[in-house]
Amino acid sequence: MKLQRPGRLSRPPHPVLFELLYEPHFLEQRRHALPELLRIDAAHVVMLAEAALLPLAVAAELLAENRELAARSEAGEPVLAPPASHRGLYLVYERHLIDRLGAKVGGAAHLARSRNDLNAAITRMRLRRELIDLLNDDLALLGTTAALAAAQRDTLMCSFTHLQPAQPSSFGHYLTAVLCELTRSAEWLAGSLGLVNASPLGAAAGAGTSLHIDRGQVARLLGFRRVLANAADAVASRDYAVHVLAGLAMAGTTLSRLAVDLQGWASHAYGFLGWPDDLVSTSSIMPQKRNAFVLENIRGQAVQAAGALVCSLTGLKNTPFGNSVEVSSEVTAHLWPALAATSRALRLMRLLLAEVVVHRERMRAFTATGQVTMSALADLLATRHQLPFRTAHEAVAHLAQELGEGAMPAAGVVLPRLQRILATLCSPPPALEEAELAAALDPDTCMRAARYGGGPAPAAVQEQLRALGRRRRRLRARVQGAQEMLRLADRRLAAAVAAVRGRQRAAG
Amino acid sequence: MKLQRPGRLSRPPHPVLFELLYEPHFLEQRRHALPELLRIDAAHVVMLAEAALLPLAVAAELLAENRELAARSEAGEPVLAPPASHRGLYLVYERHLIDRLGAKVGGAAHLARSRNDLNAAITRMRLRRELIDLLNDDLALLGTTAALAAAQRDTLMCSFTHLQPAQPSSFGHYLTAVLCELTRSAEWLAGSLGLVNASPLGAAAGAGTSLHIDRGQVARLLGFRRVLANAADAVASRDYAVHVLAGLAMAGTTLSRLAVDLQGWASHAYGFLGWPDDLVSTSSIMPQKRNAFVLENIRGQAVQAAGALVCSLTGLKNTPFGNSVEVSSEVTAHLWPALAATSRALRLMRLLLAEVVVHRERMRAFTATGQVTMSALADLLATRHQLPFRTAHEAVAHLAQELGEGAMPAAGVVLPRLQRILATLCSPPPALEEAELAAALDPDTCMRAARYGGGPAPAAVQEQLRALGRRRRRLRARVQGAQEMLRLADRRLAAAVAAVRGRQRAAG
Amino acid sequence: MKLQRPGRLSRPPHPVLFELLYEPHFLEQRRHALPELLRIDAAHVVMLAEAALLPLAVAAELLAENRELAARSEAGEPVLAPPASHRGLYLVYERHLIDRLGAKVGGAAHLARSRNDLNAAITRMRLRRELIDLLNDDLALLGTTAALAAAQRDTLMCSFTHLQPAQPSSFGHYLTAVLCELTRSAEWLAGSLGLVNASPLGAAAGAGTSLHIDRGQVARLLGFRRVLANAADAVASRDYAVHVLAGLAMAGTTLSRLAVDLQGWASHAYGFLGWPDDLVSTSSIMPQKRNAFVLENIRGQAVQAAGALVCSLTGLKNTPFGNSVEVSSEVTAHLWPALAATSRALRLMRLLLAEVVVHRERMRAFTATGQVTMSALADLLATRHQLPFRTAHEAVAHLAQELGEGAMPAAGVVLPRLQRILATLCSPPPALEEAELAAALDPDTCMRAARYGGGPAPAAVQEQLRALGRRRRRLRARVQGAQEMLRLADRRLAAAVAAVRGRQRAAG
Amino acid sequence: MKLQRPGRLSRPPHPVLFELLYEPHFLEQRRHALPELLRIDAAHVVMLAEAALLPLAVAAELLAENRELAARSEAGEPVLAPPASHRGLYLVYERHLIDRLGAKVGGAAHLARSRNDLNAAITRMRLRRELIDLLNDDLALLGTTAALAAAQRDTLMCSFTHLQPAQPSSFGHYLTAVLCELTRSAEWLAGSLGLVNASPLGAAAGAGTSLHIDRGQVARLLGFRRVLANAADAVASRDYAVHVLAGLAMAGTTLSRLAVDLQGWASHAYGFLGWPDDLVSTSSIMPQKRNAFVLENIRGQAVQAAGALVCSLTGLKNTPFGNSVEVSSEVTAHLWPALAATSRALRLMRLLLAEVVVHRERMRAFTATGQVTMSALADLLATRHQLPFRTAHEAVAHLAQELGEGAMPAAGVVLPRLQRILATLCSPPPALEEAELAAALDPDTCMRAARYGGGPAPAAVQEQLRALGRRRRRLRARVQGAQEMLRLADRRLAAAVAAVRGRQRAAG
């Protein structure tokens, strides 16, 4: 097992190290890192051959073995059996090459590279794929939310501030508001993709190389958008992890807020919302129960990115600005569970929004009892009857206090009481008409009138949704563009490999 | 004190509330929020007048008082004395207007607005200013770092991985790497500015209004770049706080890494760096001490944004997506100390980089003892003498082990030992020449040869710095553009106020 | 200004350092640190004199000046004017001594000590006082909660799980549950006090001393419970900060949960709770509003300790285990705002619980509609009529579904429907009596019957509260004991100072 | 699959819920939760039988099946095959009982219990076992650290403050300091065990029960130390998770500090420490490398608890104080990976301390060049020659500056230079003898003289270690006591089960 004692080291890793550090990650690495490592290795060998840094024959042999492994790995075959002891995937791979192709060929490709830039590249390649998947989950949620918001744009529901009924609004208006914030975090994460998709390859151990390599070619063959200009930055920096995790944490935070509102409105006290049996749970002891428990799972999953963010910030704090395991492996390990948890939260929320049953009549009935048109009444006094707003507000406050809880009486009942209050505050008091009072007291009329200031009038909400739709389409185009770029790079890599092997056959 | 019992409330706030919630913030609010409130109020009144929602005469009176307060406040006068009890700055301001102009005029402006959108706007306006200030501190640091990196681009220093000497590099190459990450976080924060600078005004309590207001005009008069389309989003969302704080936390994390390296290199064991007496401390008990303690303050200040970020994420978690004190006041309160701490860290680091004394000879001497040219030697064997890299690596590893610690012997001494090792690994062994060996063993030669892969060759570093300089200039232009936009808006607002007052004088 | 250039340093601190690091803290230090520094200095000088390490005459002069400063400082006089430039409180104090007493006396006391152990001691002394204050706020909240729980122990209210009505319980039972968790965090923080109150003095710069000092005597004169055995630990460790902040964060988390429930129950949808006008707010635009906004402030304040905890953990991470500013000053700086915020949250919550108005009839009415006695009905079938519980549960689930929402019909109406369902599930079906059914369906009867398993039966709650009361008394005794210990130490110190001065007068 | 549609629900869980929420946890639950569930179920059935709440025959049948499953599960057999769809482990288990024993028996045991208290109990039971395992790892580290500290207590090494050489000390003194902090966090976690090991059983859904159960008996059969008095607290609170995670985070923080120092001292610049080949790594590109990379893994693992702590605090924030998935499942899910990561960090650190090679001569040589005896020299002037300490400090500072870097000259060379400096500061200057000067300048002599204030004199360190040893033994006794208590409970449970089955056989 010579290679497991590479260079100066006379012994394989201590059994405890192997048990705690190497063994537990091998299978996950083989699944997630190996396909990217094989891509990188192929692109690197192609480039070395074209730069005349590696003999064509050696390159062709390496590429043949590489592509065979890639094909078998893609087919789900468990290539690269882990030895009894080892020091990680890369060295197992190189050992495999030497075993298969001999030391002369198998050990020839490690020019102008190091595990430092390899690992940096693998992490970025895995992350860009997982981020694209997550953005697709996110886009699905955005689409479902937008559709529901549009469908509910004239479903009367009061708005709430400080948990208290505030003003006439609609369920669609509320959903559109949440959609605004969700759209922004999706845009944030799409921006992260740009940070992530840059190539560290060629940086080697962090000090570059004196060999005349072509970093741009390698980057193109692997679908990277650019090359990281400074070699030490390329191996030492993981700031993109913080950018991604903070974006995920923000998305999760919005989901937690949405989930809290939905669960409240689905509870017995409100009864606004419900779900079919396959989306609720009951109790093993309380037979009457229908719990919207999935909203609690969503919140639980959604906070995981916040913890991972703290791990990454704490993990990076006070580390030397150079390559280290603490930065390269430990910090980035927090990305995967956070992506998975956020993806679960996004998918669960999409499902709940797709299947929600809206009890409009309950929303309407609740809205009728909350005195939510008092602002509209004050507006009426201020704009049609020229009271200063503060005086109008005070008059209506007295009225609200007098009326107390319960359903709003008819305009004909309210009118004389209001006039009496107005008479104590201004002289002469304005003379209201019953019709205008009735209009001001009707929540539905008020909701439809709120056309300005980003209000809930259905046409206004429609307009807000239209603009969000345009942003969503741009976002989708970006994500699809990124996916396409990876597909294209794979084709480009295949062609480049074929070209090298072809040249060798022609030469041979 | 009628207004302190607004609307339905018959009593001023409980003394404990006043002591704990209202009183402590009044002076800070008057200093930081009042100037923005006065701008907003003026823009709002101008708009109401032009939309014929407020009589011209009322508007003119309100604007006269507003501008007088603004002028006195700008002159540093402590306008708006706090009453014995109150419920916050806005109500004290409105009370002041009513006291001065009478209820008819003083209470007239609160149309189509609420403390919800006012506070949302004030926070964004304060934040955009403080963010601009911070970005200017950040740009100053970037500039100083770039200048130092350029000046030190041929100062030989080995790179380090896992704290061990790695390869020949330069102090300038290291600084350029750090500059890359610092530039990215500055770009992140400049992006935050775009998120922050959007107007919530017109959203009122979160459900918009039926009054035909002109949100765009108000936004233009206040220097906002756009209007937030949905009223509930406008008052409920504070995701920009997370975006800003995460960007600050990232910048702080990079500073902590830089500070750790600098302090290590300034310590007795390395002696690479030093500072003049006015930037170090001694000990009250150990007379020999010269401590680069400021780097510890930098690290301490730099982590504050991470804590504030956690406060903001935790603070937002599970809150209703609507207006609440928990979101609007409590979450955003974490921004200001985090901005101040990060600004301190940036300024202190800039100062240290501006004043650092670099002991090049110590760097060079240290580099000579670390066997840092072993990769170059392996490269030589691989590329000029056609050994597979892995075999070359193994040969050099044996050599390194034989040579042991201490300064590298001359090429003439190394040559026969290496040949002997090579003979055990390949037959026939390659025949090295002393001159090429000497070149490979010389750290300075190696550093200058590392022209590829983002390496430290001085011309390569120069090129890296040139690209970073372009990004820095774009960043500076963005920040200056934002500043200019605010100045322009102030002029626009002054003109609009003058126009209303002029029309009133013409009409009167 | 000789002392500002102590030892090797030829210059005062750089103006930027002075502006950012020294000047901003001086006034706070003078207020919070100086009183403790003066105590420490007095105890140290007494000990040095008794150990014959300082001439009696010198000690007496130093103590005279020290006690005069202490008296003036306690009287609120701003002693120790800050010079134009300085390097922190301790050096300003020593400079003052030298100016007043001459170099021979004023500079004599700094034997076997360093700013490292001095600062470590000052932080612990300030913290133990603030922690005692906070525990007193906490005890006040515990007492108020216990009193309210006792008063509400037969106020019928359903319990909730997943936000849905669950089973008959009482408001007092709920409050007792919260009180359990609050009691545990108070006990945690009382435990922190034990960690904090240990003396680092004598550790000097972290390597102790060869002078035969008496650490135990100094600790006794200052009210410390023990001495930290290892000098390096004494100056390097700040783990107690994490212990305190985590305890505060836990207390705050419980408050956030209580606040969420209270706000929900005070909202229009429930109407269970209310507060007088001086504890709610209204809206500047919505005249009907009565917002229990203080609960939002409580939640906002309560999360601050979580952020400070992250600051302290991140701040300590990867710091050398030795004295540094990063650890000694920066990490502990997060304690004070977190203590203040948590104290605010505790005081506000106590106030709200003391003043809450409980609408029992609303709780009772709500409970009547939630089918919350369905478990009791299943229990009846299982225990009196020998159905397996799972079958009983299924029968009752069908019943609940049939009955649908709204108030529970009378037992006479329910009986035949239940019998019909039972007939489909078991043969022969059990024969229920109307009376036992009526008892099972009555929430109040059920609540009073739940005497086991920690249930809400009033006598059971009384017993739970009695046990909590015992713990609360033990806690109060601990806190008072700690306070008394500090008072005693001050008297002991005064006596020891008097003794030294007396001996000097006798000798002189 | 009737039971998968328990009670009111007509359908199995939605496939997406099953995929994301139920399926992924089943195997882990079966491994970690099932053994505890079987214990709980057995104890509960025993208690129900003895309380005459369950017929003896039914109880005996249930216990027979339970014990058989327990035996097979303990033997590693995969009992309870997961159905194609299900709603979690408990319902699968109950379904299994009904399938095997019929509805009459299999569905009979769910009296006076709920998944709420069952899950609460399972989590506490799993946690107490994992915490005991972790404490054993922790104790092993404490023991190894103590042994190394004792062995190195006269290994001269300077102390460091601000990364600079400070005073003569020993490697053993340093390790003892770290051991103090590590011992405190171990004691913290042992305290957590007391919080964790309390029984929620009997609380049922959080409102207790009207059935006359015996909670104390169940607790005794399961090895709980006490019963949680309030049912709502029993199901709603998870504060112990915060207590555990904060303790783990603190332990991890100390490890990170120790790891930073060790890695620094093992680096080329210091060369104080080393490890055998099987504990270091080399580089795939840099043949000279020997990296103490395990210290970076330790730091990376050690911060995970900090992130989990944030998850738990954020997860609990603003949740209702009642049972919810968000609290019961989601928050506690963060415990297990944090325990595993901390355990890895503890084990790795123990291994490194057990195998470290200490280069005493390098420590001694470094110490000789750092002017670390300057405080001792100032002490000499102050205590033997009656200079005020501040003056002595100033004189020595001048000397240090004059001498500059490098090895300290002999006392005979230093003496005249010091006398000259003293002559400028005091008249008459004290007359030093060469011998006393030589003693003050010798680091080893100084280290051995530092017997006071917790200093490094070997006998003093021995004494510190003796006291720590006593605490470690108490800690070990606590942990072993807890383990023994669990073994005892298992025996007690087996006996109680046998008794019930025996009584049934006797009766049958």
JSON list of C-alpha atoms in Angstrom, two decimals, chain A residues 2 7-8 94 103 107 110 162 167 173 177 180-181 184 188 202-203 207-212 215 229-233 236-237 239 243 250 253 256-257 261 299 310 313 316 318-321 323 388-390 394 397 401 449-454 456 464, chain B residues 2 7-8 94 103 107 110 162 167 173 177 180-181 184 188 202-203 207-212 215 229-231 233 236-237 239 243 250 253 256-257 261 299 310 313 316 318-321 323 388-390 394 397 401 449-454 456 464:
[
{"chain": "A", "resi": 2, "resn": "LYS", "atom": "CA", "xyz": [2.78, 2.27, -0.96]},
{"chain": "A", "resi": 7, "resn": "GLY", "atom": "CA", "xyz": [6.20, 11.10, 0.33]},
{"chain": "A", "resi": 8, "resn": "ARG", "atom": "CA", "xyz": [7.78, 11.51, 3.74]},
{"chain": "A", "resi": 94, "resn": "GLU", "atom": "CA", "xyz": [-4.39, 7.99, -8.08]},
{"chain": "A", "resi": 103, "resn": "ALA", "atom": "CA", "xyz": [3.61, 4.22, -12.23]},
{"chain": "A", "resi": 107, "resn": "GLY", "atom": "CA", "xyz": [1.45, 8.94, -11.61]},
{"chain": "A", "resi": 110, "resn": "HIS", "atom": "CA", "xyz": [-0.33, 15.44, -10.97]},
{"chain": "A", "resi": 162, "resn": "HIS", "atom": "CA", "xyz": [-49.43, 43.24, 16.08]},
{"chain": "A", "resi": 167, "resn": "GLN", "atom": "CA", "xyz": [-57.62, 46.99, 7.57]},
{"chain": "A", "resi": 173, "resn": "HIS", "atom": "CA", "xyz": [-52.51, 40.63, -1.18]},
{"chain": "A", "resi": 177, "resn": "ALA", "atom": "CA", "xyz": [-46.28, 40.39, 0.00]},
{"chain": "A", "resi": 180, "resn": "CYS", "atom": "CA", "xyz": [-41.96, 39.71, -2.80]},
{"chain": "A", "resi": 181, "resn": "GLU", "atom": "CA", "xyz": [-39.60, 38.64, -0.02]},
{"chain": "A", "resi": 184, "resn": "ARG", "atom": "CA", "xyz": [-35.67, 38.55, -3.31]},
{"chain": "A", "resi": 188, "resn": "TRP", "atom": "CA", "xyz": [-29.92, 36.42, -3.80]},
{"chain": "A", "resi": 202, "resn": "GLY", "atom": "CA", "xyz": [-4.33, 25.87, -11.70]},
{"chain": "A", "resi": 203, "resn": "ALA", "atom": "CA", "xyz": [-3.82, 27.46, -8.30]},
{"chain": "A", "resi": 207, "resn": "ALA", "atom": "CA", "xyz": [1.13, 29.53, -5.21]},
{"chain": "A", "resi": 208, "resn": "GLY", "atom": "CA", "xyz": [0.35, 28.79, -8.84]},
{"chain": "A", "resi": 209, "resn": "THR", "atom": "CA", "xyz": [2.96, 27.18, -11.04]},
{"chain": "A", "resi": 210, "resn": "SER", "atom": "CA", "xyz": [5.84, 27.90, -13.35]},
{"chain": "A", "resi": 211, "resn": "LEU", "atom": "CA", "xyz": [4.41, 25.49, -15.95]},
{"chain": "A", "resi": 212, "resn": "HIS", "atom": "CA", "xyz": [2.70, 27.20, -18.82]},
{"chain": "A", "resi": 215, "resn": "ARG", "atom": "CA", "xyz": [-6.52, 27.78, -16.95]},
{"chain": "A", "resi": 229, "resn": "ALA", "atom": "CA", "xyz": [-7.18, 35.31, -10.60]},
{"chain": "A", "resi": 230, "resn": "ASN", "atom": "CA", "xyz": [-5.11, 34.81, -7.45]},
{"chain": "A", "resi": 231, "resn": "ALA", "atom": "CA", "xyz": [-3.93, 31.33, -6.50]},
{"chain": "A", "resi": 232, "resn": "ALA", "atom": "CA", "xyz": [-3.89, 31.90, -2.74]},
{"chain": "A", "resi": 233, "resn": "ASP", "atom": "CA", "xyz": [-7.41, 33.32, -2.85]},
{"chain": "A", "resi": 236, "resn": "ALA", "atom": "CA", "xyz": [-8.05, 29.91, 0.91]},
{"chain": "A", "resi": 237, "resn": "SER", "atom": "CA", "xyz": [-11.39, 31.60, 0.41]},
{"chain": "A", "resi": 239, "resn": "ASP", "atom": "CA", "xyz": [-16.79, 33.30, 1.34]},
{"chain": "A", "resi": 243, "resn": "HIS", "atom": "CA", "xyz": [-23.19, 33.99, 0.81]},
{"chain": "A", "resi": 250, "resn": "MET", "atom": "CA", "xyz": [-33.11, 34.33, 4.79]},
{"chain": "A", "resi": 253, "resn": "THR", "atom": "CA", "xyz": [-36.79, 32.90, 7.80]},
{"chain": "A", "resi": 256, "resn": "SER", "atom": "CA", "xyz": [-41.07, 30.52, 9.09]},
{"chain": "A", "resi": 257, "resn": "ARG", "atom": "CA", "xyz": [-43.06, 33.74, 9.04]},
{"chain": "A", "resi": 261, "resn": "ASP", "atom": "CA", "xyz": [-49.44, 32.95, 9.77]},
{"chain": "A", "resi": 299, "resn": "ARG", "atom": "CA", "xyz": [-40.13, 25.93, 10.43]},
{"chain": "A", "resi": 310, "resn": "VAL", "atom": "CA", "xyz": [-23.04, 30.27, 12.23]},
{"chain": "A", "resi": 313, "resn": "LEU", "atom": "CA", "xyz": [-18.70, 32.01, 10.15]},
{"chain": "A", "resi": 316, "resn": "LEU", "atom": "CA", "xyz": [-13.71, 30.58, 9.28]},
{"chain": "A", "resi": 318, "resn": "ASN", "atom": "CA", "xyz": [-9.36, 33.34, 13.01]},
{"chain": "A", "resi": 319, "resn": "THR", "atom": "CA", "xyz": [-8.12, 30.82, 10.49]},
{"chain": "A", "resi": 320, "resn": "PRO", "atom": "CA", "xyz": [-4.98, 31.63, 8.55]},
{"chain": "A", "resi": 321, "resn": "PHE", "atom": "CA", "xyz": [-5.78, 32.92, 5.06]},
{"chain": "A", "resi": 323, "resn": "ASN", "atom": "CA", "xyz": [-5.33, 26.33, 2.68]},
{"chain": "A", "resi": 388, "resn": "PRO", "atom": "CA", "xyz": [-57.78, 67.45, 9.97]},
{"chain": "A", "resi": 389, "resn": "PHE", "atom": "CA", "xyz": [-56.85, 63.75, 9.93]},
{"chain": "A", "resi": 390, "resn": "ARG", "atom": "CA", "xyz": [-55.84, 63.72, 13.60]},
{"chain": "A", "resi": 394, "resn": "GLU", "atom": "CA", "xyz": [-59.94, 60.92, 17.38]},
{"chain": "A", "resi": 397, "resn": "ALA", "atom": "CA", "xyz": [-61.56, 56.26, 17.97]},
{"chain": "A", "resi": 401, "resn": "GLN", "atom": "CA", "xyz": [-64.77, 52.53, 21.73]},
{"chain": "A", "resi": 449, "resn": "ALA", "atom": "CA", "xyz": [-60.85, 50.98, -3.24]},
{"chain": "A", "resi": 450, "resn": "ALA", "atom": "CA", "xyz": [-57.30, 50.56, -1.94]},
{"chain": "A", "resi": 451, "resn": "ARG", "atom": "CA", "xyz": [-55.76, 50.98, -5.35]},
{"chain": "A", "resi": 452, "resn": "TYR", "atom": "CA", "xyz": [-52.79, 53.13, -4.28]},
{"chain": "A", "resi": 453, "resn": "GLY", "atom": "CA", "xyz": [-49.69, 52.73, -2.19]},
{"chain": "A", "resi": 454, "resn": "GLY", "atom": "CA", "xyz": [-49.33, 49.03, -3.01]},
{"chain": "A", "resi": 456, "resn": "PRO", "atom": "CA", "xyz": [-55.01, 45.21, -2.04]},
{"chain": "A", "resi": 464, "resn": "GLN", "atom": "CA", "xyz": [-47.80, 43.55, -8.53]},
{"chain": "B", "resi": 2, "resn": "LYS", "atom": "CA", "xyz": [-53.71, 65.16, 24.81]},
{"chain": "B", "resi": 7, "resn": "GLY", "atom": "CA", "xyz": [-57.28, 57.70, 19.97]},
{"chain": "B", "resi": 8, "resn": "ARG", "atom": "CA", "xyz": [-58.72, 55.05, 22.23]},
{"chain": "B", "resi": 94, "resn": "GLU", "atom": "CA", "xyz": [-47.00, 65.82, 15.50]},
{"chain": "B", "resi": 103, "resn": "ALA", "atom": "CA", "xyz": [-55.07, 71.31, 15.30]},
{"chain": "B", "resi": 107, "resn": "GLY", "atom": "CA", "xyz": [-52.98, 67.46, 12.51]},
{"chain": "B", "resi": 110, "resn": "HIS", "atom": "CA", "xyz": [-51.27, 62.27, 8.48]},
{"chain": "B", "resi": 162, "resn": "HIS", "atom": "CA", "xyz": [-1.61, 24.21, 7.57]},
{"chain": "B", "resi": 167, "resn": "GLN", "atom": "CA", "xyz": [6.18, 27.36, -1.52]},
{"chain": "B", "resi": 173, "resn": "HIS", "atom": "CA", "xyz": [0.82, 37.88, -3.41]},
{"chain": "B", "resi": 177, "resn": "ALA", "atom": "CA", "xyz": [-5.36, 37.16, -2.15]},
{"chain": "B", "resi": 180, "resn": "CYS", "atom": "CA", "xyz": [-9.77, 39.51, -3.57]},
{"chain": "B", "resi": 181, "resn": "GLU", "atom": "CA", "xyz": [-12.00, 38.36, -0.72]},
{"chain": "B", "resi": 184, "resn": "ARG", "atom": "CA", "xyz": [-16.06, 40.60, -2.93]},
{"chain": "B", "resi": 188, "resn": "TRP", "atom": "CA", "xyz": [-21.79, 42.41, -1.62]},
{"chain": "B", "resi": 202, "resn": "GLY", "atom": "CA", "xyz": [-47.50, 55.15, 0.71]},
{"chain": "B", "resi": 203, "resn": "ALA", "atom": "CA", "xyz": [-47.89, 51.66, 2.14]},
{"chain": "B", "resi": 207, "resn": "ALA", "atom": "CA", "xyz": [-52.75, 47.97, 3.19]},
{"chain": "B", "resi": 208, "resn": "GLY", "atom": "CA", "xyz": [-52.10, 51.00, 1.01]},
{"chain": "B", "resi": 209, "resn": "THR", "atom": "CA", "xyz": [-54.76, 53.63, 0.59]},
{"chain": "B", "resi": 210, "resn": "SER", "atom": "CA", "xyz": [-57.75, 54.64, -1.47]},
{"chain": "B", "resi": 211, "resn": "LEU", "atom": "CA", "xyz": [-56.37, 58.16, -1.79]},
{"chain": "B", "resi": 212, "resn": "HIS", "atom": "CA", "xyz": [-54.79, 58.90, -5.15]},
{"chain": "B", "resi": 215, "resn": "ARG", "atom": "CA", "xyz": [-45.55, 57.32, -4.52]},
{"chain": "B", "resi": 229, "resn": "ALA", "atom": "CA", "xyz": [-44.76, 47.52, -5.00]},
{"chain": "B", "resi": 230, "resn": "ASN", "atom": "CA", "xyz": [-46.70, 45.71, -2.26]},
{"chain": "B", "resi": 231, "resn": "ALA", "atom": "CA", "xyz": [-47.78, 47.60, 0.84]},
{"chain": "B", "resi": 233, "resn": "ASP", "atom": "CA", "xyz": [-44.19, 43.72, 2.02]},
{"chain": "B", "resi": 236, "resn": "ALA", "atom": "CA", "xyz": [-43.36, 43.67, 7.06]},
{"chain": "B", "resi": 237, "resn": "SER", "atom": "CA", "xyz": [-40.06, 42.82, 5.43]},
{"chain": "B", "resi": 239, "resn": "ASP", "atom": "CA", "xyz": [-34.66, 41.02, 4.74]},
{"chain": "B", "resi": 243, "resn": "HIS", "atom": "CA", "xyz": [-28.30, 40.97, 3.65]},
{"chain": "B", "resi": 250, "resn": "MET", "atom": "CA", "xyz": [-18.25, 38.16, 5.97]},
{"chain": "B", "resi": 253, "resn": "THR", "atom": "CA", "xyz": [-14.43, 37.20, 9.01]},
{"chain": "B", "resi": 256, "resn": "SER", "atom": "CA", "xyz": [-10.08, 38.14, 11.40]},
{"chain": "B", "resi": 257, "resn": "ARG", "atom": "CA", "xyz": [-8.12, 35.84, 9.10]},
{"chain": "B", "resi": 261, "resn": "ASP", "atom": "CA", "xyz": [-1.72, 36.03, 9.94]},
{"chain": "B", "resi": 299, "resn": "ARG", "atom": "CA", "xyz": [-10.88, 40.59, 15.55]},
{"chain": "B", "resi": 310, "resn": "VAL", "atom": "CA", "xyz": [-27.96, 35.95, 14.56]},
{"chain": "B", "resi": 313, "resn": "LEU", "atom": "CA", "xyz": [-32.40, 36.00, 12.01]},
{"chain": "B", "resi": 316, "resn": "LEU", "atom": "CA", "xyz": [-37.40, 37.59, 12.53]},
{"chain": "B", "resi": 318, "resn": "ASN", "atom": "CA", "xyz": [-41.64, 32.95, 13.56]},
{"chain": "B", "resi": 319, "resn": "THR", "atom": "CA", "xyz": [-42.94, 36.49, 13.48]},
{"chain": "B", "resi": 320, "resn": "PRO", "atom": "CA", "xyz": [-46.17, 37.19, 11.62]},
{"chain": "B", "resi": 321, "resn": "PHE", "atom": "CA", "xyz": [-45.50, 38.62, 8.16]},
{"chain": "B", "resi": 323, "resn": "ASN", "atom": "CA", "xyz": [-45.95, 45.06, 10.91]},
{"chain": "B", "resi": 388, "resn": "PRO", "atom": "CA", "xyz": [6.16, 10.75, -13.65]},
{"chain": "B", "resi": 389, "resn": "PHE", "atom": "CA", "xyz": [5.28, 13.45, -11.14]},
{"chain": "B", "resi": 390, "resn": "ARG", "atom": "CA", "xyz": [4.44, 10.97, -8.40]},
{"chain": "B", "resi": 394, "resn": "GLU", "atom": "CA", "xyz": [8.70, 10.54, -3.87]},
{"chain": "B", "resi": 397, "resn": "ALA", "atom": "CA", "xyz": [10.41, 13.56, -0.34]},
{"chain": "B", "resi": 401, "resn": "GLN", "atom": "CA", "xyz": [13.82, 13.82, 4.82]},
{"chain": "B", "resi": 449, "resn": "ALA", "atom": "CA", "xyz": [8.92, 31.82, -12.28]},
{"chain": "B", "resi": 450, "resn": "ALA", "atom": "CA", "xyz": [5.43, 31.18, -10.89]},
{"chain": "B", "resi": 451, "resn": "ARG", "atom": "CA", "xyz": [3.75, 33.18, -13.62]},
{"chain": "B", "resi": 452, "resn": "TYR", "atom": "CA", "xyz": [0.79, 30.83, -14.17]},
{"chain": "B", "resi": 453, "resn": "GLY", "atom": "CA", "xyz": [-2.21, 29.65, -12.25]},
{"chain": "B", "resi": 454, "resn": "GLY", "atom": "CA", "xyz": [-2.56, 32.91, -10.33]},
{"chain": "B", "resi": 456, "resn": "PRO", "atom": "CA", "xyz": [3.21, 35.15, -7.26]},
{"chain": "B", "resi": 464, "resn": "GLN", "atom": "CA", "xyz": [-4.20, 40.67, -10.60]}
]
